[in-house]
PDB file of C-alpha atoms in Angstrom:
ATOM      1  CA  UNK A 294     238.944 100.990  94.536  1.00  0.00           C
ATOM      2  CA  UNK A 295     236.684  97.415  93.349  1.00  0.00           C
ATOM      3  CA  UNK A 296     233.021  98.312  92.657  1.00  0.00           C
ATOM      4  CA  UNK A 297     230.365  95.392  94.964  1.00  0.00           C
ATOM      5  CA  UNK A 298     228.606  96.036  91.464  1.00  0.00           C
ATOM      6  CA  UNK A 299     231.778  94.409  89.600  1.00  0.00           C
ATOM      7  CA  UNK A 300     233.970  98.130  88.612  1.00  0.00           C
ATOM      8  CA  UNK A 301     237.597  98.192  88.606  1.00  0.00           C
ATOM      9  CA  UNK A 302     240.037 100.826  88.521  1.00  0.00           C
ATOM     10  CA  UNK A 303     242.220  97.774  86.453  1.00  0.00           C
ATOM     11  CA  UNK A 304     239.297  96.749  84.230  1.00  0.00           C
ATOM     12  CA  UNK A 305     238.820 100.711  83.565  1.00  0.00           C
ATOM     13  CA  UNK A 306     243.441 100.567  83.027  1.00  0.00           C
ATOM     14  CA  UNK A 307     242.852  97.702  80.550  1.00  0.00           C
ATOM     15  CA  UNK A 308     240.416  99.445  78.173  1.00  0.00           C
ATOM     16  CA  UNK A 309     242.192 102.296  78.118  1.00  0.00           C
ATOM     17  CA  UNK A 310     244.746 100.343  77.220  1.00  0.00           C
ATOM     18  CA  UNK A 311     242.780  98.918  74.550  1.00  0.00           C
ATOM     19  CA  UNK A 312     241.499 102.095  73.408  1.00  0.00           C
ATOM     20  CA  UNK A 313     237.685 101.656  74.552  1.00  0.00           C
ATOM     21  CA  UNK A 314     236.331 104.968  75.830  1.00  0.00           C
ATOM     22  CA  UNK A 315     232.655 103.557  76.205  1.00  0.00           C
ATOM     23  CA  UNK A 316     234.085 100.931  77.678  1.00  0.00           C
ATOM     24  CA  UNK A 317     236.237 103.324  79.376  1.00  0.00           C
ATOM     25  CA  UNK A 318     234.232 105.165  80.818  1.00  0.00           C
ATOM     26  CA  UNK A 319     231.355 102.681  81.591  1.00  0.00           C
ATOM     27  CA  UNK A 320     234.089 101.392  83.414  1.00  0.00           C
ATOM     28  CA  UNK A 321     234.333 104.220  86.036  1.00  0.00           C
ATOM     29  CA  UNK A 322     230.351 104.665  85.792  1.00  0.00           C
ATOM     30  CA  UNK A 323     230.140 101.527  88.150  1.00  0.00           C
ATOM     31  CA  UNK A 324     232.936 102.752  90.702  1.00  0.00           C
ATOM     32  CA  UNK A 325     230.887 105.465  91.008  1.00  0.00           C
ATOM     33  CA  UNK A 326     228.086 104.100  91.721  1.00  0.00           C
ATOM     34  CA  UNK A 327     229.008 102.247  94.894  1.00  0.00           C
ATOM     35  CA  UNK A 328     231.639 104.710  95.897  1.00  0.00           C
ATOM     36  CA  UNK A 329     231.114 109.459  97.180  1.00  0.00           C
ATOM     37  CA  UNK A 330     231.998 111.070  93.996  1.00  0.00           C
ATOM     38  CA  UNK A 331     231.235 114.617  93.925  1.00  0.00           C
ATOM     39  CA  UNK A 332     229.703 116.095  91.394  1.00  0.00           C
ATOM     40  CA  UNK A 333     232.876 117.984  89.194  1.00  0.00           C
ATOM     41  CA  UNK A 334     233.631 113.415  89.129  1.00  0.00           C
ATOM     42  CA  UNK A 335     230.196 113.675  86.688  1.00  0.00           C
ATOM     43  CA  UNK A 336     230.729 117.169  84.934  1.00  0.00           C
ATOM     44  CA  UNK A 337     233.967 115.409  84.247  1.00  0.00           C
ATOM     45  CA  UNK A 338     231.751 112.575  83.161  1.00  0.00           C
ATOM     46  CA  UNK A 339     229.487 114.414  81.193  1.00  0.00           C
ATOM     47  CA  UNK A 340     232.226 116.253  78.997  1.00  0.00           C
ATOM     48  CA  UNK A 341     233.842 112.566  78.150  1.00  0.00           C
ATOM     49  CA  UNK A 342     230.396 111.790  76.433  1.00  0.00           C
ATOM     50  CA  UNK A 343     229.374 114.938  75.129  1.00  0.00           C
ATOM     51  CA  UNK A 344     233.112 114.378  73.045  1.00  0.00           C
ATOM     52  CA  UNK A 345     232.639 110.989  72.365  1.00  0.00           C
ATOM     53  CA  UNK A 346     229.056 111.764  70.769  1.00  0.00           C
ATOM     54  CA  UNK A 347     227.396 109.580  73.578  1.00  0.00           C
ATOM     55  CA  UNK A 348     223.697 110.480  74.684  1.00  0.00           C
ATOM     56  CA  UNK A 349     222.768 108.462  76.359  1.00  0.00           C
ATOM     57  CA  UNK A 350     225.905 108.176  78.731  1.00  0.00           C
ATOM     58  CA  UNK A 351     225.198 112.285  78.737  1.00  0.00           C
ATOM     59  CA  UNK A 352     221.302 112.077  79.905  1.00  0.00           C
ATOM     60  CA  UNK A 353     222.345 109.195  82.636  1.00  0.00           C
ATOM     61  CA  UNK A 354     225.381 111.926  83.761  1.00  0.00           C
ATOM     62  CA  UNK A 355     223.331 115.290  83.257  1.00  0.00           C
ATOM     63  CA  UNK A 356     220.404 113.151  85.614  1.00  0.00           C
ATOM     64  CA  UNK A 357     222.715 112.696  87.971  1.00  0.00           C
ATOM     65  CA  UNK A 358     224.056 116.343  88.700  1.00  0.00           C
ATOM     66  CA  UNK A 359     220.440 117.028  89.198  1.00  0.00           C
ATOM     67  CA  UNK A 360     219.551 114.858  91.495  1.00  0.00           C
TER      68      UNK A 360
END
């Protein structure tokens, strides 16, 4: 489902196809902002951010889980 803020599953897949993992993560984050997601989603995002050493992303995801 496309998000109102411009995120799309199609672009997410394109980022993956080009091995642009940080951009793929960003695309999922935009989609999650406008669609209902469960805590498990943010836990998975946090795990991915930690694996990629994306500390700013990880901080945002921890904050989402604290809400």
